[in-house]
Structure formats: C-alpha cells, structure tokens
JSON list of C-alpha atoms in Angstrom, two decimals:
[
{"chain": "U", "resi": 151, "resn": "MET", "atom": "CA", "xyz": [48.20, -32.55, -67.59]},
{"chain": "U", "resi": 152, "resn": "SER", "atom": "CA", "xyz": [45.18, -34.39, -68.91]},
{"chain": "U", "resi": 153, "resn": "THR", "atom": "CA", "xyz": [45.29, -36.91, -71.71]},
{"chain": "U", "resi": 154, "resn": "THR", "atom": "CA", "xyz": [44.14, -36.09, -75.23]},
{"chain": "U", "resi": 155, "resn": "PRO", "atom": "CA", "xyz": [40.90, -38.11, -74.90]},
{"chain": "U", "resi": 156, "resn": "GLU", "atom": "CA", "xyz": [40.12, -36.30, -71.62]},
{"chain": "U", "resi": 157, "resn": "ARG", "atom": "CA", "xyz": [40.73, -32.90, -73.21]},
{"chain": "U", "resi": 158, "resn": "LEU", "atom": "CA", "xyz": [38.55, -33.85, -76.18]},
{"chain": "U", "resi": 159, "resn": "ILE", "atom": "CA", "xyz": [35.71, -34.97, -73.91]},
{"chain": "U", "resi": 160, "resn": "ALA", "atom": "CA", "xyz": [35.97, -31.87, -71.68]},
{"chain": "U", "resi": 161, "resn": "SER", "atom": "CA", "xyz": [36.04, -29.58, -74.70]},
{"chain": "U", "resi": 162, "resn": "THR", "atom": "CA", "xyz": [33.01, -31.30, -76.19]},
{"chain": "U", "resi": 163, "resn": "GLN", "atom": "CA", "xyz": [31.14, -31.01, -72.88]},
{"chain": "U", "resi": 164, "resn": "GLU", "atom": "CA", "xyz": [31.71, -27.25, -72.81]},
{"chain": "U", "resi": 165, "resn": "LEU", "atom": "CA", "xyz": [30.85, -26.76, -76.48]},
{"chain": "U", "resi": 166, "resn": "LEU", "atom": "CA", "xyz": [27.65, -28.79, -76.22]},
{"chain": "U", "resi": 167, "resn": "TRP", "atom": "CA", "xyz": [26.61, -26.64, -73.25]},
{"chain": "U", "resi": 168, "resn": "GLU", "atom": "CA", "xyz": [27.46, -23.43, -75.12]},
{"chain": "U", "resi": 169, "resn": "ARG", "atom": "CA", "xyz": [26.43, -24.25, -78.69]},
{"chain": "U", "resi": 170, "resn": "GLY", "atom": "CA", "xyz": [24.45, -27.48, -78.79]},
{"chain": "U", "resi": 171, "resn": "TYR", "atom": "CA", "xyz": [25.20, -30.47, -80.99]},
{"chain": "U", "resi": 172, "resn": "VAL", "atom": "CA", "xyz": [24.82, -28.84, -84.42]},
{"chain": "U", "resi": 173, "resn": "GLY", "atom": "CA", "xyz": [26.88, -25.81, -83.35]},
{"chain": "U", "resi": 174, "resn": "THR", "atom": "CA", "xyz": [29.71, -28.02, -82.08]},
{"chain": "U", "resi": 175, "resn": "SER", "atom": "CA", "xyz": [32.01, -28.77, -84.98]},
{"chain": "U", "resi": 176, "resn": "PRO", "atom": "CA", "xyz": [34.89, -31.25, -84.87]},
{"chain": "U", "resi": 177, "resn": "LYS", "atom": "CA", "xyz": [37.21, -28.33, -85.70]},
{"chain": "U", "resi": 178, "resn": "ALA", "atom": "CA", "xyz": [35.96, -26.32, -82.69]},
{"chain": "U", "resi": 179, "resn": "ILE", "atom": "CA", "xyz": [36.43, -29.37, -80.44]},
{"chain": "U", "resi": 180, "resn": "GLN", "atom": "CA", "xyz": [39.96, -29.90, -81.71]},
{"chain": "U", "resi": 181, "resn": "GLN", "atom": "CA", "xyz": [40.86, -26.23, -81.28]},
{"chain": "U", "resi": 182, "resn": "ARG", "atom": "CA", "xyz": [39.53, -26.05, -77.74]},
{"chain": "U", "resi": 183, "resn": "ALA", "atom": "CA", "xyz": [41.20, -29.33, -76.79]},
{"chain": "U", "resi": 184, "resn": "GLY", "atom": "CA", "xyz": [44.50, -28.43, -78.45]},
{"chain": "U", "resi": 185, "resn": "ALA", "atom": "CA", "xyz": [44.32, -31.68, -80.39]},
{"chain": "U", "resi": 186, "resn": "GLY", "atom": "CA", "xyz": [44.74, -32.44, -84.05]},
{"chain": "U", "resi": 187, "resn": "GLN", "atom": "CA", "xyz": [42.24, -34.15, -86.31]},
{"chain": "U", "resi": 188, "resn": "GLY", "atom": "CA", "xyz": [44.30, -37.33, -86.28]},
{"chain": "U", "resi": 189, "resn": "SER", "atom": "CA", "xyz": [44.25, -37.47, -82.48]},
{"chain": "U", "resi": 190, "resn": "MET", "atom": "CA", "xyz": [40.50, -36.98, -82.36]},
{"chain": "U", "resi": 191, "resn": "TYR", "atom": "CA", "xyz": [39.81, -39.75, -84.86]},
{"chain": "U", "resi": 192, "resn": "HIS", "atom": "CA", "xyz": [42.39, -42.00, -83.23]},
{"chain": "U", "resi": 193, "resn": "HIS", "atom": "CA", "xyz": [40.45, -41.91, -79.95]},
{"chain": "U", "resi": 194, "resn": "PHE", "atom": "CA", "xyz": [36.87, -41.50, -81.23]},
{"chain": "U", "resi": 195, "resn": "SER", "atom": "CA", "xyz": [35.19, -42.73, -84.40]},
{"chain": "U", "resi": 196, "resn": "GLY", "atom": "CA", "xyz": [33.70, -39.30, -85.04]},
{"chain": "U", "resi": 197, "resn": "LYS", "atom": "CA", "xyz": [31.63, -36.48, -83.60]},
{"chain": "U", "resi": 198, "resn": "PRO", "atom": "CA", "xyz": [28.68, -38.73, -82.52]},
{"chain": "U", "resi": 199, "resn": "ASP", "atom": "CA", "xyz": [31.04, -41.05, -80.60]},
{"chain": "U", "resi": 200, "resn": "LEU", "atom": "CA", "xyz": [32.75, -38.11, -78.88]},
{"chain": "U", "resi": 201, "resn": "ALA", "atom": "CA", "xyz": [29.39, -36.46, -78.15]},
{"chain": "U", "resi": 202, "resn": "ARG", "atom": "CA", "xyz": [28.17, -39.70, -76.52]},
{"chain": "U", "resi": 203, "resn": "ALA", "atom": "CA", "xyz": [31.24, -39.73, -74.25]},
{"chain": "U", "resi": 204, "resn": "ALA", "atom": "CA", "xyz": [30.82, -36.05, -73.40]},
{"chain": "U", "resi": 205, "resn": "ILE", "atom": "CA", "xyz": [27.09, -36.30, -72.68]},
{"chain": "U", "resi": 206, "resn": "ARG", "atom": "CA", "xyz": [27.67, -39.40, -70.55]},
{"chain": "U", "resi": 207, "resn": "ARG", "atom": "CA", "xyz": [30.40, -37.56, -68.59]},
{"chain": "U", "resi": 208, "resn": "THR", "atom": "CA", "xyz": [28.20, -34.50, -68.06]},
{"chain": "U", "resi": 209, "resn": "ALA", "atom": "CA", "xyz": [25.36, -36.74, -66.87]},
{"chain": "U", "resi": 210, "resn": "GLU", "atom": "CA", "xyz": [27.63, -38.61, -64.45]},
{"chain": "U", "resi": 211, "resn": "GLN", "atom": "CA", "xyz": [29.05, -35.36, -63.06]},
{"chain": "U", "resi": 212, "resn": "ARG", "atom": "CA", "xyz": [25.60, -33.84, -62.52]},
{"chain": "U", "resi": 213, "resn": "MET", "atom": "CA", "xyz": [24.28, -36.99, -60.84]},
{"chain": "U", "resi": 214, "resn": "ALA", "atom": "CA", "xyz": [27.32, -37.07, -58.53]},
{"chain": "U", "resi": 215, "resn": "LEU", "atom": "CA", "xyz": [26.79, -33.41, -57.59]},
{"chain": "U", "resi": 216, "resn": "ALA", "atom": "CA", "xyz": [23.14, -34.08, -56.80]},
{"chain": "U", "resi": 217, "resn": "GLU", "atom": "CA", "xyz": [23.99, -37.18, -54.80]},
{"chain": "U", "resi": 218, "resn": "GLU", "atom": "CA", "xyz": [26.28, -35.10, -52.56]},
{"chain": "U", "resi": 219, "resn": "GLN", "atom": "CA", "xyz": [23.28, -33.10, -51.37]},
{"chain": "U", "resi": 220, "resn": "PHE", "atom": "CA", "xyz": [20.82, -36.00, -51.31]},
{"chain": "U", "resi": 221, "resn": "SER", "atom": "CA", "xyz": [23.08, -38.15, -49.11]},
{"chain": "U", "resi": 222, "resn": "ALA", "atom": "CA", "xyz": [24.26, -35.36, -46.79]},
{"chain": "U", "resi": 223, "resn": "PRO", "atom": "CA", "xyz": [23.08, -35.08, -43.21]},
{"chain": "U", "resi": 224, "resn": "GLY", "atom": "CA", "xyz": [19.87, -33.20, -42.48]},
{"chain": "U", "resi": 225, "resn": "THR", "atom": "CA", "xyz": [16.15, -33.51, -42.90]},
{"chain": "U", "resi": 226, "resn": "ALA", "atom": "CA", "xyz": [14.63, -34.32, -46.27]},
{"chain": "U", "resi": 227, "resn": "VAL", "atom": "CA", "xyz": [13.67, -30.70, -46.89]},
{"chain": "U", "resi": 228, "resn": "GLU", "atom": "CA", "xyz": [17.12, -29.47, -45.80]},
{"chain": "U", "resi": 229, "resn": "ARG", "atom": "CA", "xyz": [18.84, -31.83, -48.25]},
{"chain": "U", "resi": 230, "resn": "ILE", "atom": "CA", "xyz": [16.51, -30.97, -51.12]},
{"chain": "U", "resi": 231, "resn": "SER", "atom": "CA", "xyz": [16.90, -27.26, -50.32]},
{"chain": "U", "resi": 232, "resn": "ALA", "atom": "CA", "xyz": [20.70, -27.63, -50.38]},
{"chain": "U", "resi": 233, "resn": "TYR", "atom": "CA", "xyz": [20.41, -29.27, -53.80]},
{"chain": "U", "resi": 234, "resn": "LEU", "atom": "CA", "xyz": [18.17, -26.50, -55.15]},
{"chain": "U", "resi": 235, "resn": "ARG", "atom": "CA", "xyz": [20.28, -23.71, -53.64]},
{"chain": "U", "resi": 236, "resn": "ARG", "atom": "CA", "xyz": [23.72, -24.97, -54.60]},
{"chain": "U", "resi": 237, "resn": "GLU", "atom": "CA", "xyz": [25.81, -22.67, -56.73]},
{"chain": "U", "resi": 238, "resn": "ARG", "atom": "CA", "xyz": [24.96, -22.90, -60.42]},
{"chain": "U", "resi": 239, "resn": "GLU", "atom": "CA", "xyz": [25.67, -21.01, -63.62]},
{"chain": "U", "resi": 240, "resn": "VAL", "atom": "CA", "xyz": [21.98, -20.21, -63.93]},
{"chain": "U", "resi": 241, "resn": "LEU", "atom": "CA", "xyz": [22.17, -18.03, -67.06]},
{"chain": "U", "resi": 242, "resn": "ARG", "atom": "CA", "xyz": [24.04, -20.75, -68.95]},
{"chain": "U", "resi": 243, "resn": "GLY", "atom": "CA", "xyz": [21.20, -23.15, -68.23]},
{"chain": "U", "resi": 244, "resn": "CYS", "atom": "CA", "xyz": [21.44, -26.72, -67.06]},
{"chain": "U", "resi": 245, "resn": "PRO", "atom": "CA", "xyz": [24.16, -28.58, -68.99]},
{"chain": "U", "resi": 246, "resn": "VAL", "atom": "CA", "xyz": [21.89, -31.64, -69.19]},
{"chain": "U", "resi": 247, "resn": "GLY", "atom": "CA", "xyz": [18.53, -29.90, -69.50]},
{"chain": "U", "resi": 248, "resn": "ARG", "atom": "CA", "xyz": [19.73, -27.77, -72.40]},
{"chain": "U", "resi": 249, "resn": "LEU", "atom": "CA", "xyz": [20.43, -30.93, -74.36]},
{"chain": "U", "resi": 250, "resn": "THR", "atom": "CA", "xyz": [16.70, -31.70, -74.41]},
{"chain": "U", "resi": 251, "resn": "GLN", "atom": "CA", "xyz": [16.24, -28.64, -76.61]},
{"chain": "U", "resi": 252, "resn": "ASP", "atom": "CA", "xyz": [18.67, -29.99, -79.19]},
{"chain": "U", "resi": 253, "resn": "PRO", "atom": "CA", "xyz": [16.75, -31.82, -81.97]},
{"chain": "U", "resi": 254, "resn": "GLU", "atom": "CA", "xyz": [19.81, -33.86, -82.98]},
{"chain": "U", "resi": 255, "resn": "ILE", "atom": "CA", "xyz": [20.23, -35.21, -79.46]},
{"chain": "U", "resi": 256, "resn": "VAL", "atom": "CA", "xyz": [16.55, -35.87, -78.87]},
{"chain": "U", "resi": 257, "resn": "ALA", "atom": "CA", "xyz": [16.27, -37.69, -82.21]},
{"chain": "U", "resi": 258, "resn": "ASP", "atom": "CA", "xyz": [19.20, -40.02, -81.43]},
{"chain": "U", "resi": 259, "resn": "PRO", "atom": "CA", "xyz": [18.32, -42.63, -78.77]},
{"chain": "U", "resi": 260, "resn": "VAL", "atom": "CA", "xyz": [22.00, -43.20, -77.94]},
{"chain": "U", "resi": 261, "resn": "LEU", "atom": "CA", "xyz": [22.69, -39.49, -77.37]},
{"chain": "U", "resi": 262, "resn": "ARG", "atom": "CA", "xyz": [19.39, -39.00, -75.53]},
{"chain": "U", "resi": 263, "resn": "GLU", "atom": "CA", "xyz": [19.86, -41.98, -73.19]},
{"chain": "U", "resi": 264, "resn": "PRO", "atom": "CA", "xyz": [22.23, -40.33, -70.63]},
{"chain": "U", "resi": 265, "resn": "VAL", "atom": "CA", "xyz": [19.97, -37.26, -70.57]},
{"chain": "U", "resi": 266, "resn": "ALA", "atom": "CA", "xyz": [16.91, -39.40, -69.81]},
{"chain": "U", "resi": 267, "resn": "GLU", "atom": "CA", "xyz": [18.88, -41.40, -67.23]},
{"chain": "U", "resi": 268, "resn": "THR", "atom": "CA", "xyz": [19.90, -38.20, -65.45]},
{"chain": "U", "resi": 269, "resn": "PHE", "atom": "CA", "xyz": [16.33, -36.99, -65.09]},
{"chain": "U", "resi": 270, "resn": "ALA", "atom": "CA", "xyz": [15.13, -40.46, -64.03]},
{"chain": "U", "resi": 271, "resn": "PHE", "atom": "CA", "xyz": [17.92, -40.54, -61.43]},
{"chain": "U", "resi": 272, "resn": "LEU", "atom": "CA", "xyz": [16.95, -37.11, -60.10]},
{"chain": "U", "resi": 273, "resn": "ARG", "atom": "CA", "xyz": [13.25, -37.99, -59.85]},
{"chain": "U", "resi": 274, "resn": "GLY", "atom": "CA", "xyz": [14.10, -41.31, -58.20]},
{"chain": "U", "resi": 275, "resn": "ARG", "atom": "CA", "xyz": [16.54, -39.88, -55.66]},
{"chain": "U", "resi": 276, "resn": "LEU", "atom": "CA", "xyz": [14.25, -36.98, -54.80]},
{"chain": "U", "resi": 277, "resn": "ALA", "atom": "CA", "xyz": [11.35, -39.40, -54.30]},
{"chain": "U", "resi": 278, "resn": "ALA", "atom": "CA", "xyz": [13.58, -41.57, -52.09]},
{"chain": "U", "resi": 279, "resn": "VAL", "atom": "CA", "xyz": [14.62, -38.57, -49.96]},
{"chain": "U", "resi": 280, "resn": "LEU", "atom": "CA", "xyz": [10.97, -37.50, -49.63]},
{"chain": "U", "resi": 281, "resn": "THR", "atom": "CA", "xyz": [9.90, -41.05, -48.72]},
{"chain": "U", "resi": 282, "resn": "GLU", "atom": "CA", "xyz": [12.69, -41.23, -46.16]},
{"chain": "U", "resi": 283, "resn": "GLY", "atom": "CA", "xyz": [11.46, -37.94, -44.69]},
{"chain": "U", "resi": 284, "resn": "GLN", "atom": "CA", "xyz": [7.95, -39.36, -44.47]},
{"chain": "U", "resi": 285, "resn": "GLY", "atom": "CA", "xyz": [9.26, -42.48, -42.75]},
{"chain": "U", "resi": 286, "resn": "LEU", "atom": "CA", "xyz": [11.09, -40.36, -40.17]},
{"chain": "U", "resi": 287, "resn": "GLY", "atom": "CA", "xyz": [7.95, -38.32, -39.48]},
{"chain": "U", "resi": 288, "resn": "GLU", "atom": "CA", "xyz": [9.40, -35.16, -41.06]},
{"chain": "U", "resi": 289, "resn": "LEU", "atom": "CA", "xyz": [6.90, -34.92, -43.91]},
{"chain": "U", "resi": 290, "resn": "ASP", "atom": "CA", "xyz": [3.17, -35.39, -44.34]},
{"chain": "U", "resi": 291, "resn": "PRO", "atom": "CA", "xyz": [2.55, -39.09, -45.05]},
{"chain": "U", "resi": 292, "resn": "ALA", "atom": "CA", "xyz": [-0.10, -38.09, -47.63]},
{"chain": "U", "resi": 293, "resn": "LEU", "atom": "CA", "xyz": [2.54, -36.40, -49.80]},
{"chain": "U", "resi": 294, "resn": "ASP", "atom": "CA", "xyz": [2.94, -38.21, -53.14]},
{"chain": "U", "resi": 295, "resn": "ALA", "atom": "CA", "xyz": [6.73, -38.57, -53.24]},
{"chain": "U", "resi": 296, "resn": "ALA", "atom": "CA", "xyz": [6.98, -39.47, -56.95]},
{"chain": "U", "resi": 297, "resn": "SER", "atom": "CA", "xyz": [4.77, -36.59, -58.12]},
{"chain": "U", "resi": 298, "resn": "THR", "atom": "CA", "xyz": [6.50, -34.15, -55.80]},
{"chain": "U", "resi": 299, "resn": "ALA", "atom": "CA", "xyz": [9.93, -35.28, -57.05]},
{"chain": "U", "resi": 300, "resn": "ALA", "atom": "CA", "xyz": [8.81, -34.73, -60.66]},
{"chain": "U", "resi": 301, "resn": "THR", "atom": "CA", "xyz": [7.56, -31.28, -59.66]},
{"chain": "U", "resi": 302, "resn": "VAL", "atom": "CA", "xyz": [10.90, -30.35, -58.08]},
{"chain": "U", "resi": 303, "resn": "VAL", "atom": "CA", "xyz": [12.78, -31.37, -61.24]},
{"chain": "U", "resi": 304, "resn": "ALA", "atom": "CA", "xyz": [10.30, -29.52, -63.45]},
{"chain": "U", "resi": 305, "resn": "VAL", "atom": "CA", "xyz": [10.55, -26.35, -61.34]},
{"chain": "U", "resi": 306, "resn": "LEU", "atom": "CA", "xyz": [14.34, -26.49, -61.42]},
{"chain": "U", "resi": 307, "resn": "GLN", "atom": "CA", "xyz": [14.47, -26.90, -65.21]},
{"chain": "U", "resi": 308, "resn": "GLY", "atom": "CA", "xyz": [11.73, -24.31, -65.71]},
{"chain": "U", "resi": 309, "resn": "GLY", "atom": "CA", "xyz": [13.65, -21.92, -63.47]},
{"chain": "U", "resi": 310, "resn": "TYR", "atom": "CA", "xyz": [16.60, -22.14, -65.85]},
{"chain": "U", "resi": 311, "resn": "VAL", "atom": "CA", "xyz": [14.32, -21.34, -68.79]},
{"chain": "U", "resi": 312, "resn": "LEU", "atom": "CA", "xyz": [12.75, -18.36, -67.03]},
{"chain": "U", "resi": 313, "resn": "ALA", "atom": "CA", "xyz": [16.16, -17.02, -66.00]},
{"chain": "U", "resi": 314, "resn": "ARG", "atom": "CA", "xyz": [17.59, -17.30, -69.51]},
{"chain": "U", "resi": 315, "resn": "ALA", "atom": "CA", "xyz": [14.53, -15.60, -70.99]},
{"chain": "U", "resi": 316, "resn": "ALA", "atom": "CA", "xyz": [14.81, -12.72, -68.51]},
{"chain": "U", "resi": 317, "resn": "ASP", "atom": "CA", "xyz": [18.63, -12.61, -68.66]},
{"chain": "U", "resi": 318, "resn": "SER", "atom": "CA", "xyz": [18.49, -12.64, -64.87]},
{"chain": "U", "resi": 319, "resn": "ALA", "atom": "CA", "xyz": [18.99, -15.34, -62.24]},
{"chain": "U", "resi": 320, "resn": "GLU", "atom": "CA", "xyz": [16.12, -13.88, -60.19]},
{"chain": "U", "resi": 321, "resn": "PRO", "atom": "CA", "xyz": [13.30, -15.96, -61.79]},
{"chain": "U", "resi": 322, "resn": "PHE", "atom": "CA", "xyz": [15.34, -19.11, -61.13]},
{"chain": "U", "resi": 323, "resn": "HIS", "atom": "CA", "xyz": [15.77, -18.22, -57.47]},
{"chain": "U", "resi": 324, "resn": "GLN", "atom": "CA", "xyz": [12.08, -17.33, -57.16]},
{"chain": "U", "resi": 325, "resn": "ALA", "atom": "CA", "xyz": [11.08, -20.69, -58.63]},
{"chain": "U", "resi": 326, "resn": "THR", "atom": "CA", "xyz": [13.41, -22.74, -56.42]},
{"chain": "U", "resi": 327, "resn": "GLU", "atom": "CA", "xyz": [12.50, -20.78, -53.28]},
{"chain": "U", "resi": 328, "resn": "GLY", "atom": "CA", "xyz": [8.82, -21.27, -54.17]},
{"chain": "U", "resi": 329, "resn": "VAL", "atom": "CA", "xyz": [9.15, -25.04, -54.35]},
{"chain": "U", "resi": 330, "resn": "ILE", "atom": "CA", "xyz": [11.17, -25.04, -51.11]},
{"chain": "U", "resi": 331, "resn": "ALA", "atom": "CA", "xyz": [8.34, -23.08, -49.44]},
{"chain": "U", "resi": 332, "resn": "LEU", "atom": "CA", "xyz": [5.83, -25.67, -50.69]},
{"chain": "U", "resi": 333, "resn": "LEU", "atom": "CA", "xyz": [7.97, -28.50, -49.30]},
{"chain": "U", "resi": 334, "resn": "THR", "atom": "CA", "xyz": [8.43, -26.69, -46.00]},
{"chain": "U", "resi": 335, "resn": "ALA", "atom": "CA", "xyz": [4.65, -26.34, -45.74]},
{"chain": "U", "resi": 336, "resn": "ARG", "atom": "CA", "xyz": [4.39, -30.16, -45.93]},
{"chain": "U", "resi": 337, "resn": "GLU", "atom": "CA", "xyz": [6.80, -30.65, -43.01]},
{"chain": "U", "resi": 338, "resn": "LEU", "atom": "CA", "xyz": [5.35, -31.96, -39.76]},
{"chain": "U", "resi": 339, "resn": "HIS", "atom": "CA", "xyz": [6.38, -29.96, -36.73]}
]
C-alpha cells in the first residue's frame, strides 16, 4: 500500500496527463488518491506544490525509461530504434510533451523546469548515442549529432500530435519509422 503523498503525486500525474493543469482540481486529486483535503494540505502547500512534485516524478520516470534503451546493448541506430518503438499510449500523447501545451505550466518557470530538463536530457542522450555510433564507425562522421537528436525528439513529439489529431496511432508509427529509415540511411556498412 502506498503512502498518502505517493497516492497524491500519482493521482496528480494521471490527472495532469488527462486534463492538464487547469482541469486538475484539488478535489479531483483527492478523490482519485482517496485522500482528504487535510491530508493533501498536510503534505503539500497547495496545488502548485503538488503539481511540481507530480511533473518532476513524470519527468524522472520518462528519462529513466529512455535511458533503458539508450544504455542497452546494440548499435546506435538499434538503441534509438528501440526507444522510438517502445510501447506507448500514443493516443494519450506524451505525458511530458502534453504539458508544453498547458499555458499555466509554460508560464510558470518552476512547473516548466522539469519539462525543459526532460527534453534537454533526451536531446543530449540521443546526441551522445549518435556520437558514440560515429566513434565506433557505425554512422557517417559528417552527421550532425546535436541537430539529428533534436530532429528525433521533434519527430517523436510531432508523431503524438498527428496521432491524436487523426485518432489513430498510424501517423505516429509512420513518423517514427520514417526517422528510423533516415538514421539507417546514415549507417556505414
């Protein structure tokens, strides 16, 4: 059984993903967590404090998931492909990327910080994997690792947007397979 603060954070994570910041009320958080108002305010100073904890937790979880693929065995393209192809709830959108569409989060530097850190981490790790692949002779040495990493992140996030707009995971899969094909074309054989 999880503690009350853990249930509050987990509930807030889910609600932020489903409804965004404005649509996530303290009452909804309390109901989902099975916690009373007193418990919530005993552990957190209010909705912004709880949202910070939830966004930070979501960011940490997403970075850990990505790191599993980035540090796994295989070539650079194999590891990046595994990251792009891992199972996702595509039609729900990215739990971090969706936060960038929330004006309340974007306007608050403290709430935005873990979101920005997550994308900086992803770009940095992808660039490192690509650079490693270049160093091992797997990838074209002329490939710009930083720009390519930014492209991979942009394609992934754009794939979520396209999928949600179409109410189909197919555009997401087309986008990720397209970027994998571009990376594969840069492999040295």
